[in-house]
Amino acid sequence: MDAFYASVEQRDHPEWKGRPVIVGADPKRGAGRGVVAACSYEARAFGVHSALPIGQAWRRCPGAVYVRPRLARYEQVSREIMAVFGHYTDRIEPLGLDEAFLDVTGSTASMGPPESIARDIQRRIRAETGLEASVGAACNKFLAKVASDLEKPAGRVVVPPDGVEAFLGPLPIEKLWGVGPRTAARLRRLGVGTIGELAAMPPAALDDAVGSAGTRLRELARGVDSRPVVVDRKPRSVSRETTFSQDTTDRDRLIASIRRLADSVAARLRGKRRRARTIVLKLRRASFETSTRQVSLPEPTDDGDAIFEQARRLFDGFGREAPVRLLGVSARNLVDTGRSAPQLGLFERKAPDTGRIGSALDEIHARFGDAAVRRASELT
Amino acid sequence: MKRMEFTVRKFDLLQQLTLVQGVVERKVTLPILKNVLLRGGDEHLEMLATDLEIGFKSTCPAVVTHGGTLTLPAKPLYEIVRALPDKDVRFKEGERHQMTVTCGTSRFRIAGLPQEDFPQLPEPKAAGVAIPAQVMSQLIARTVYAISAEDSKYTFSGALLVLRPGSLIMLATDGHRLSYVEKSGELAGVAEESKVLIPKKAMSELSRILVDGGGEGDVVFSRHENHLFFDMSGCLLVSRVLSGQFPNWESVLPRGNNRRFEIPRDAVTSAIRRVAILADEFSKSVRFSLGKGALQVSASHSDLGDASETLDVDYDDAEFQIGFNYQYLVDFLSTIPETDVSFEFKDGESATELRALPREDYNHRYVVMPMRI
């Protein structure tokens, strides 16, 4: 999907169409401390990109619409998109919320060549969600991914099996997985700037330049990638963290933020139909010294209160003195919700059915935004 | 000084050493706890083992030439005796706490440790209450599986024994289910109610000893300070008292569970076991769907498929569904000797009670919390 979070925001707020939209931390007129999660193409024209510190984004593009991410909403739209994919194949490997590999090998007989399946998927996503998608079609995951990125937004690039060399040859070496800025710089010093030039390098020279990664890079440069589409890649953990605008020792404030993180992790778990057996609290001091503590639960949970309770106890296990810069809550050891019917206890006081509260909240948040329903404890 | 020397029958010795093995811990901090203490007395051999939580003393007939005391490593001794032919076994203490064991043409020399380091086993002081071994054995068998494996907020790893004038009650819970069994009948020496917590290991060792003894005779139970004593003719099990408060079990015994049916135990047990083959291996959940005249037991597994079985039951109330960890049901159903069982429900989220029927010698109530399905 193209500029996914930002596109969803523009679709939900038509008045923002055509304007730079930046999804991320609160910029606080340039004093904010988080980062950009996503931005619209209009914002990219100002040099804003994802992972840019929000303060810099503000300086580059003060006139943009700044919004906080609404993950529950994006997850809902993501499910709609994944449902569209399901019409074409059941061999789907999602990569995050807005991207997936589809193996359509078995679908071409009934649905036509890859080219027309690609066009169909784009049309259908546009019709059903109002969003633009870019598609790449090729004989393996690496080529398909490179192709899909090539003509964003709303791009569609098909690489025929006999056109791999012609397709890859002129592309810059950064398109290869595993070539970051440092490797690229080293190769460029050797006069190698394109994938075609890399493929033509003597193997020994490449190995000298990049070490053990040489074999893999040479294969990729020739368009060879034998990894299959892995259906049902389930998340291994769900985590949320927050960086404070100022380092703090204020316990109430820290606890309140653990509460928000726990609720957010719980919502994410429910969205993925998973429950966690292990809860981890991460704490970074002003000195950047980072430590984690974790606890395992007798029963897996996707309940915000239960996660908060554990995270708060973990928090109490840390010393109080040093100011905190960042807190994170994550859920690990996940099991499918359907496989973890909760065992009720004999002696616990009868708890409300928090599962139903959770899913009701998830729906409200998805439809009306994260601020629609909040905990009373957050209203300060 | 004369050193210890005695002769025992292999069979007699093996029987006692087998019981001793359960008490000796494999991993111990004090090396001497891996040993069993042998004491040659008057026409008998005494054996002692302890893990500091529980201790066990047993005796077997022996021809004692010279009395004495020595400790020997329990496991090797047991393995040696087990492998010997069924003949007389002769023990003769040698230099430096070594014991020579001969039987037929076999000869072993085992390195022992002096008795001085071996912990003392307390002796019963008070007069005890004689509980028929058969009864004690039943009380344990009907509750021991429900003892929680670890201590938590509501549970600890032991069972509660309640002695009342006119009845004897044993209870165990792991916080998800509770097993309650009551045997009525007067016991000599019980004038008022008393309660005691028995650790899980003492329960299972006691059960082994009682089964081994064939359920004959009485268990004389007494308490002195922090120790519990179970005296069974010829052997004595000593246990530390478990400290803690047993949860308020009276409040969780259901009242007003009006939806009920009775069913032959074997029929419902085998239906649950069959269906459970396709239950999720992690949650172990099976579903009971009750309708007029019928109970459907079903299970489903996300990868394997699903299973169901319908049984005729005399049920005439509203339809409803409830989920259970099948292991909890099978634990109860497979250990009661009674032929029938009743299920009593309130709704799909409240405690369900199973009772063993007919209710003759024992009043056995089993309370299980459902799984939310």
PDB file of N, CA and C in Angstrom, chain A residues 175-255:
ATOM      1  N   LYS A 175      19.131  -1.411  -4.028  1.00  0.00           N
ATOM      2  CA  LYS A 175      17.893  -2.191  -4.133  1.00  0.00           C
ATOM      3  C   LYS A 175      18.087  -3.628  -3.658  1.00  0.00           C
ATOM      4  N   LEU A 176      19.330  -4.054  -3.565  1.00  0.00           N
ATOM      5  CA  LEU A 176      19.581  -5.425  -3.110  1.00  0.00           C
ATOM      6  C   LEU A 176      19.423  -5.505  -1.602  1.00  0.00           C
ATOM      7  N   TRP A 177      18.722  -6.559  -1.138  1.00  0.00           N
ATOM      8  CA  TRP A 177      18.605  -6.755   0.305  1.00  0.00           C
ATOM      9  C   TRP A 177      19.983  -7.015   0.890  1.00  0.00           C
ATOM     10  N   GLY A 178      20.316  -6.296   1.909  1.00  0.00           N
ATOM     11  CA  GLY A 178      21.610  -6.507   2.548  1.00  0.00           C
ATOM     12  C   GLY A 178      22.640  -5.472   2.138  1.00  0.00           C
ATOM     13  N   VAL A 179      22.290  -4.595   1.188  1.00  0.00           N
ATOM     14  CA  VAL A 179      23.223  -3.540   0.819  1.00  0.00           C
ATOM     15  C   VAL A 179      22.756  -2.242   1.475  1.00  0.00           C
ATOM     16  N   GLY A 180      23.408  -1.878   2.550  1.00  0.00           N
ATOM     17  CA  GLY A 180      23.090  -0.630   3.231  1.00  0.00           C
ATOM     18  C   GLY A 180      24.040   0.447   2.775  1.00  0.00           C
ATOM     19  N   PRO A 181      23.978   1.600   3.407  1.00  0.00           N
ATOM     20  CA  PRO A 181      24.803   2.740   2.975  1.00  0.00           C
ATOM     21  C   PRO A 181      26.297   2.421   2.992  1.00  0.00           C
ATOM     22  N   ARG A 182      26.763   1.675   3.990  1.00  0.00           N
ATOM     23  CA  ARG A 182      28.216   1.444   4.087  1.00  0.00           C
ATOM     24  C   ARG A 182      28.703   0.501   3.007  1.00  0.00           C
ATOM     25  N   THR A 183      27.950  -0.613   2.804  1.00  0.00           N
ATOM     26  CA  THR A 183      28.328  -1.550   1.737  1.00  0.00           C
ATOM     27  C   THR A 183      28.268  -0.848   0.385  1.00  0.00           C
ATOM     28  N   ALA A 184      27.216  -0.045   0.199  1.00  0.00           N
ATOM     29  CA  ALA A 184      27.056   0.651  -1.078  1.00  0.00           C
ATOM     30  C   ALA A 184      28.255   1.566  -1.332  1.00  0.00           C
ATOM     31  N   ALA A 185      28.663   2.281  -0.291  1.00  0.00           N
ATOM     32  CA  ALA A 185      29.786   3.209  -0.455  1.00  0.00           C
ATOM     33  C   ALA A 185      31.059   2.446  -0.839  1.00  0.00           C
ATOM     34  N   ARG A 186      31.257   1.287  -0.159  1.00  0.00           N
ATOM     35  CA  ARG A 186      32.445   0.498  -0.450  1.00  0.00           C
ATOM     36  C   ARG A 186      32.439   0.018  -1.909  1.00  0.00           C
ATOM     37  N   LEU A 187      31.265  -0.446  -2.377  1.00  0.00           N
ATOM     38  CA  LEU A 187      31.155  -0.939  -3.750  1.00  0.00           C
ATOM     39  C   LEU A 187      31.336   0.200  -4.751  1.00  0.00           C
ATOM     40  N   ARG A 188      30.765   1.343  -4.390  1.00  0.00           N
ATOM     41  CA  ARG A 188      30.875   2.486  -5.319  1.00  0.00           C
ATOM     42  C   ARG A 188      32.338   2.886  -5.510  1.00  0.00           C
ATOM     43  N   ARG A 189      33.115   2.794  -4.430  1.00  0.00           N
ATOM     44  CA  ARG A 189      34.542   3.125  -4.564  1.00  0.00           C
ATOM     45  C   ARG A 189      35.231   2.197  -5.562  1.00  0.00           C
ATOM     46  N   LEU A 190      34.663   0.986  -5.699  1.00  0.00           N
ATOM     47  CA  LEU A 190      35.221   0.039  -6.666  1.00  0.00           C
ATOM     48  C   LEU A 190      34.611   0.226  -8.052  1.00  0.00           C
ATOM     49  N   GLY A 191      33.790   1.264  -8.184  1.00  0.00           N
ATOM     50  CA  GLY A 191      33.181   1.534  -9.476  1.00  0.00           C
ATOM     51  C   GLY A 191      31.944   0.709  -9.754  1.00  0.00           C
ATOM     52  N   VAL A 192      31.380   0.132  -8.707  1.00  0.00           N
ATOM     53  CA  VAL A 192      30.182  -0.692  -8.892  1.00  0.00           C
ATOM     54  C   VAL A 192      28.988   0.069  -8.338  1.00  0.00           C
ATOM     55  N   GLY A 193      28.111   0.546  -9.227  1.00  0.00           N
ATOM     56  CA  GLY A 193      26.965   1.345  -8.768  1.00  0.00           C
ATOM     57  C   GLY A 193      25.640   0.713  -9.093  1.00  0.00           C
ATOM     58  N   THR A 194      25.607  -0.214 -10.056  1.00  0.00           N
ATOM     59  CA  THR A 194      24.325  -0.823 -10.437  1.00  0.00           C
ATOM     60  C   THR A 194      24.384  -2.328 -10.172  1.00  0.00           C
ATOM     61  N   ILE A 195      23.174  -2.892 -10.158  1.00  0.00           N
ATOM     62  CA  ILE A 195      23.091  -4.326  -9.907  1.00  0.00           C
ATOM     63  C   ILE A 195      23.777  -5.097 -11.038  1.00  0.00           C
ATOM     64  N   GLY A 196      23.637  -4.580 -12.272  1.00  0.00           N
ATOM     65  CA  GLY A 196      24.280  -5.230 -13.417  1.00  0.00           C
ATOM     66  C   GLY A 196      25.800  -5.266 -13.234  1.00  0.00           C
ATOM     67  N   GLU A 197      26.347  -4.152 -12.752  1.00  0.00           N
ATOM     68  CA  GLU A 197      27.797  -4.093 -12.554  1.00  0.00           C
ATOM     69  C   GLU A 197      28.238  -5.060 -11.455  1.00  0.00           C
ATOM     70  N   LEU A 198      27.388  -5.189 -10.431  1.00  0.00           N
ATOM     71  CA  LEU A 198      27.724  -6.110  -9.342  1.00  0.00           C
ATOM     72  C   LEU A 198      27.709  -7.551  -9.848  1.00  0.00           C
ATOM     73  N   ALA A 199      26.686  -7.879 -10.669  1.00  0.00           N
ATOM     74  CA  ALA A 199      26.579  -9.240 -11.191  1.00  0.00           C
ATOM     75  C   ALA A 199      27.796  -9.584 -12.043  1.00  0.00           C
ATOM     76  N   ALA A 200      28.394  -8.551 -12.646  1.00  0.00           N
ATOM     77  CA  ALA A 200      29.529  -8.796 -13.542  1.00  0.00           C
ATOM     78  C   ALA A 200      30.864  -8.843 -12.806  1.00  0.00           C
ATOM     79  N   MET A 201      30.866  -8.513 -11.523  1.00  0.00           N
ATOM     80  CA  MET A 201      32.129  -8.521 -10.771  1.00  0.00           C
ATOM     81  C   MET A 201      32.685  -9.926 -10.666  1.00  0.00           C
ATOM     82  N   PRO A 202      34.015 -10.073 -10.689  1.00  0.00           N
ATOM     83  CA  PRO A 202      34.583 -11.397 -10.412  1.00  0.00           C
ATOM     84  C   PRO A 202      34.220 -11.783  -8.975  1.00  0.00           C
ATOM     85  N   PRO A 203      33.803 -13.040  -8.766  1.00  0.00           N
ATOM     86  CA  PRO A 203      33.373 -13.457  -7.427  1.00  0.00           C
ATOM     87  C   PRO A 203      34.384 -13.114  -6.349  1.00  0.00           C
ATOM     88  N   ALA A 204      35.659 -13.301  -6.621  1.00  0.00           N
ATOM     89  CA  ALA A 204      36.672 -13.055  -5.593  1.00  0.00           C
ATOM     90  C   ALA A 204      36.685 -11.587  -5.188  1.00  0.00           C
ATOM     91  N   ALA A 205      36.524 -10.697  -6.171  1.00  0.00           N
ATOM     92  CA  ALA A 205      36.545  -9.266  -5.885  1.00  0.00           C
ATOM     93  C   ALA A 205      35.345  -8.887  -5.013  1.00  0.00           C
ATOM     94  N   LEU A 206      34.179  -9.497  -5.319  1.00  0.00           N
ATOM     95  CA  LEU A 206      32.980  -9.203  -4.537  1.00  0.00           C
ATOM     96  C   LEU A 206      33.153  -9.691  -3.101  1.00  0.00           C
ATOM     97  N   ASP A 207      33.686 -10.908  -2.970  1.00  0.00           N
ATOM     98  CA  ASP A 207      33.892 -11.448  -1.620  1.00  0.00           C
ATOM     99  C   ASP A 207      34.857 -10.575  -0.826  1.00  0.00           C
ATOM    100  N   ASP A 208      35.896 -10.062  -1.504  1.00  0.00           N
ATOM    101  CA  ASP A 208      36.833  -9.171  -0.825  1.00  0.00           C
ATOM    102  C   ASP A 208      36.116  -7.932  -0.304  1.00  0.00           C
ATOM    103  N   ALA A 209      35.180  -7.443  -1.120  1.00  0.00           N
ATOM    104  CA  ALA A 209      34.524  -6.184  -0.772  1.00  0.00           C
ATOM    105  C   ALA A 209      33.468  -6.356   0.319  1.00  0.00           C
ATOM    106  N   VAL A 210      32.712  -7.453   0.284  1.00  0.00           N
ATOM    107  CA  VAL A 210      31.574  -7.567   1.205  1.00  0.00           C
ATOM    108  C   VAL A 210      31.661  -8.774   2.128  1.00  0.00           C
ATOM    109  N   GLY A 211      32.714  -9.567   1.983  1.00  0.00           N
ATOM    110  CA  GLY A 211      32.863 -10.710   2.889  1.00  0.00           C
ATOM    111  C   GLY A 211      31.867 -11.815   2.590  1.00  0.00           C
ATOM    112  N   SER A 212      31.373 -12.417   3.670  1.00  0.00           N
ATOM    113  CA  SER A 212      30.576 -13.626   3.513  1.00  0.00           C
ATOM    114  C   SER A 212      29.234 -13.384   2.825  1.00  0.00           C
ATOM    115  N   ALA A 213      28.820 -12.105   2.731  1.00  0.00           N
ATOM    116  CA  ALA A 213      27.542 -11.822   2.084  1.00  0.00           C
ATOM    117  C   ALA A 213      27.640 -11.943   0.560  1.00  0.00           C
ATOM    118  N   GLY A 214      28.862 -12.136   0.051  1.00  0.00           N
ATOM    119  CA  GLY A 214      29.078 -12.097  -1.391  1.00  0.00           C
ATOM    120  C   GLY A 214      28.233 -13.074  -2.183  1.00  0.00           C
ATOM    121  N   THR A 215      28.172 -14.317  -1.712  1.00  0.00           N
ATOM    122  CA  THR A 215      27.436 -15.353  -2.439  1.00  0.00           C
ATOM    123  C   THR A 215      25.965 -14.971  -2.595  1.00  0.00           C
ATOM    124  N   ARG A 216      25.411 -14.518  -1.466  1.00  0.00           N
ATOM    125  CA  ARG A 216      23.998 -14.170  -1.456  1.00  0.00           C
ATOM    126  C   ARG A 216      23.724 -12.973  -2.384  1.00  0.00           C
ATOM    127  N   LEU A 217      24.616 -11.973  -2.328  1.00  0.00           N
ATOM    128  CA  LEU A 217      24.418 -10.783  -3.162  1.00  0.00           C
ATOM    129  C   LEU A 217      24.519 -11.132  -4.643  1.00  0.00           C
ATOM    130  N   ARG A 218      25.455 -12.028  -4.946  1.00  0.00           N
ATOM    131  CA  ARG A 218      25.630 -12.408  -6.350  1.00  0.00           C
ATOM    132  C   ARG A 218      24.364 -13.083  -6.872  1.00  0.00           C
ATOM    133  N   GLU A 219      23.779 -13.934  -6.027  1.00  0.00           N
ATOM    134  CA  GLU A 219      22.527 -14.600  -6.427  1.00  0.00           C
ATOM    135  C   GLU A 219      21.411 -13.585  -6.642  1.00  0.00           C
ATOM    136  N   LEU A 220      21.257 -12.695  -5.672  1.00  0.00           N
ATOM    137  CA  LEU A 220      20.191 -11.697  -5.791  1.00  0.00           C
ATOM    138  C   LEU A 220      20.392 -10.846  -7.045  1.00  0.00           C
ATOM    139  N   ALA A 221      21.649 -10.486  -7.300  1.00  0.00           N
ATOM    140  CA  ALA A 221      21.938  -9.627  -8.448  1.00  0.00           C
ATOM    141  C   ALA A 221      21.575 -10.326  -9.759  1.00  0.00           C
ATOM    142  N   ARG A 222      21.572 -11.657  -9.743  1.00  0.00           N
ATOM    143  CA  ARG A 222      21.150 -12.397 -10.944  1.00  0.00           C
ATOM    144  C   ARG A 222      19.662 -12.717 -10.879  1.00  0.00           C
ATOM    145  N   GLY A 223      18.986 -12.197  -9.847  1.00  0.00           N
ATOM    146  CA  GLY A 223      17.541 -12.410  -9.727  1.00  0.00           C
ATOM    147  C   GLY A 223      17.181 -13.755  -9.149  1.00  0.00           C
ATOM    148  N   VAL A 224      18.123 -14.394  -8.443  1.00  0.00           N
ATOM    149  CA  VAL A 224      17.853 -15.715  -7.880  1.00  0.00           C
ATOM    150  C   VAL A 224      17.426 -15.569  -6.422  1.00  0.00           C
ATOM    151  N   ASP A 225      16.265 -16.103  -6.088  1.00  0.00           N
ATOM    152  CA  ASP A 225      15.756 -16.060  -4.708  1.00  0.00           C
ATOM    153  C   ASP A 225      14.789 -17.218  -4.571  1.00  0.00           C
ATOM    154  N   SER A 226      15.189 -18.218  -3.795  1.00  0.00           N
ATOM    155  CA  SER A 226      14.367 -19.435  -3.775  1.00  0.00           C
ATOM    156  C   SER A 226      13.472 -19.526  -2.542  1.00  0.00           C
ATOM    157  N   ARG A 227      13.377 -18.444  -1.757  1.00  0.00           N
ATOM    158  CA  ARG A 227      12.522 -18.533  -0.558  1.00  0.00           C
ATOM    159  C   ARG A 227      11.062 -18.642  -0.956  1.00  0.00           C
ATOM    160  N   PRO A 228      10.350 -19.581  -0.373  1.00  0.00           N
ATOM    161  CA  PRO A 228       8.935 -19.736  -0.724  1.00  0.00           C
ATOM    162  C   PRO A 228       8.085 -18.667  -0.036  1.00  0.00           C
ATOM    163  N   VAL A 229       6.863 -18.503  -0.526  1.00  0.00           N
ATOM    164  CA  VAL A 229       5.892 -17.657   0.165  1.00  0.00           C
ATOM    165  C   VAL A 229       5.429 -18.432   1.397  1.00  0.00           C
ATOM    166  N   VAL A 230       5.664 -17.866   2.575  1.00  0.00           N
ATOM    167  CA  VAL A 230       5.339 -18.569   3.812  1.00  0.00           C
ATOM    168  C   VAL A 230       3.970 -18.115   4.298  1.00  0.00           C
ATOM    169  N   VAL A 231       3.018 -19.016   4.149  1.00  0.00           N
ATOM    170  CA  VAL A 231       1.661 -18.697   4.573  1.00  0.00           C
ATOM    171  C   VAL A 231       1.632 -18.741   6.092  1.00  0.00           C
ATOM    172  N   ASP A 232       0.763 -17.915   6.693  1.00  0.00           N
ATOM    173  CA  ASP A 232       0.531 -18.050   8.114  1.00  0.00           C
ATOM    174  C   ASP A 232       1.760 -17.715   8.939  1.00  0.00           C
ATOM    175  N   ARG A 233       2.434 -16.675   8.536  1.00  0.00           N
ATOM    176  CA  ARG A 233       3.549 -16.232   9.370  1.00  0.00           C
ATOM    177  C   ARG A 233       2.948 -15.461  10.525  1.00  0.00           C
ATOM    178  N   LYS A 234       3.018 -16.047  11.696  1.00  0.00           N
ATOM    179  CA  LYS A 234       2.355 -15.414  12.834  1.00  0.00           C
ATOM    180  C   LYS A 234       3.329 -14.550  13.613  1.00  0.00           C
ATOM    181  N   PRO A 235       2.815 -13.473  14.192  1.00  0.00           N
ATOM    182  CA  PRO A 235       3.723 -12.625  14.951  1.00  0.00           C
ATOM    183  C   PRO A 235       4.236 -13.373  16.167  1.00  0.00           C
ATOM    184  N   ARG A 236       5.491 -13.139  16.504  1.00  0.00           N
ATOM    185  CA  ARG A 236       6.063 -13.805  17.670  1.00  0.00           C
ATOM    186  C   ARG A 236       5.947 -12.943  18.903  1.00  0.00           C
ATOM    187  N   SER A 237       5.759 -11.666  18.672  1.00  0.00           N
ATOM    188  CA  SER A 237       5.566 -10.794  19.815  1.00  0.00           C
ATOM    189  C   SER A 237       4.848  -9.537  19.353  1.00  0.00           C
ATOM    190  N   VAL A 238       4.256  -8.854  20.310  1.00  0.00           N
ATOM    191  CA  VAL A 238       3.592  -7.590  20.033  1.00  0.00           C
ATOM    192  C   VAL A 238       4.167  -6.612  21.043  1.00  0.00           C
ATOM    193  N   SER A 239       4.655  -5.463  20.573  1.00  0.00           N
ATOM    194  CA  SER A 239       5.191  -4.540  21.563  1.00  0.00           C
ATOM    195  C   SER A 239       4.832  -3.098  21.236  1.00  0.00           C
ATOM    196  N   ARG A 240       4.823  -2.310  22.290  1.00  0.00           N
ATOM    197  CA  ARG A 240       4.538  -0.879  22.178  1.00  0.00           C
ATOM    198  C   ARG A 240       5.506  -0.176  23.110  1.00  0.00           C
ATOM    199  N   GLU A 241       6.027   0.949  22.652  1.00  0.00           N
ATOM    200  CA  GLU A 241       6.848   1.710  23.581  1.00  0.00           C
ATOM    201  C   GLU A 241       6.621   3.184  23.389  1.00  0.00           C
ATOM    202  N   THR A 242       7.006   3.937  24.381  1.00  0.00           N
ATOM    203  CA  THR A 242       6.798   5.373  24.303  1.00  0.00           C
ATOM    204  C   THR A 242       8.019   6.095  24.868  1.00  0.00           C
ATOM    205  N   THR A 243       8.387   7.157  24.193  1.00  0.00           N
ATOM    206  CA  THR A 243       9.492   7.986  24.669  1.00  0.00           C
ATOM    207  C   THR A 243       8.877   9.230  25.295  1.00  0.00           C
ATOM    208  N   PHE A 244       9.288   9.556  26.505  1.00  0.00           N
ATOM    209  CA  PHE A 244       8.693  10.706  27.178  1.00  0.00           C
ATOM    210  C   PHE A 244       9.257  12.005  26.626  1.00  0.00           C
ATOM    211  N   SER A 245       8.405  13.041  26.610  1.00  0.00           N
ATOM    212  CA  SER A 245       8.858  14.324  26.076  1.00  0.00           C
ATOM    213  C   SER A 245       9.964  14.882  26.959  1.00  0.00           C
ATOM    214  N   GLN A 246       9.924  14.539  28.251  1.00  0.00           N
ATOM    215  CA  GLN A 246      11.041  14.869  29.140  1.00  0.00           C
ATOM    216  C   GLN A 246      11.291  13.669  30.020  1.00  0.00           C
ATOM    217  N   ASP A 247      12.541  13.375  30.292  1.00  0.00           N
ATOM    218  CA  ASP A 247      12.851  12.263  31.183  1.00  0.00           C
ATOM    219  C   ASP A 247      12.136  12.518  32.499  1.00  0.00           C
ATOM    220  N   THR A 248      11.574  11.437  33.069  1.00  0.00           N
ATOM    221  CA  THR A 248      10.737  11.666  34.240  1.00  0.00           C
ATOM    222  C   THR A 248      10.935  10.610  35.321  1.00  0.00           C
ATOM    223  N   THR A 249      10.691  11.028  36.557  1.00  0.00           N
ATOM    224  CA  THR A 249      10.652  10.073  37.669  1.00  0.00           C
ATOM    225  C   THR A 249       9.250  10.052  38.264  1.00  0.00           C
ATOM    226  N   ASP A 250       8.324  10.771  37.637  1.00  0.00           N
ATOM    227  CA  ASP A 250       6.964  10.898  38.150  1.00  0.00           C
ATOM    228  C   ASP A 250       6.238   9.560  38.030  1.00  0.00           C
ATOM    229  N   ARG A 251       6.068   8.907  39.176  1.00  0.00           N
ATOM    230  CA  ARG A 251       5.517   7.559  39.162  1.00  0.00           C
ATOM    231  C   ARG A 251       4.117   7.516  38.552  1.00  0.00           C
ATOM    232  N   ASP A 252       3.277   8.472  38.909  1.00  0.00           N
ATOM    233  CA  ASP A 252       1.907   8.462  38.384  1.00  0.00           C
ATOM    234  C   ASP A 252       1.917   8.519  36.861  1.00  0.00           C
ATOM    235  N   ARG A 253       2.801   9.348  36.364  1.00  0.00           N
ATOM    236  CA  ARG A 253       2.858   9.513  34.926  1.00  0.00           C
ATOM    237  C   ARG A 253       3.369   8.224  34.263  1.00  0.00           C
ATOM    238  N   LEU A 254       4.374   7.612  34.881  1.00  0.00           N
ATOM    239  CA  LEU A 254       4.933   6.380  34.328  1.00  0.00           C
ATOM    240  C   LEU A 254       3.885   5.269  34.356  1.00  0.00           C
ATOM    241  N   ILE A 255       3.172   5.168  35.480  1.00  0.00           N
ATOM    242  CA  ILE A 255       2.143   4.132  35.594  1.00  0.00           C
ATOM    243  C   ILE A 255       1.051   4.370  34.557  1.00  0.00           C
TER     244      ILE A 255
END
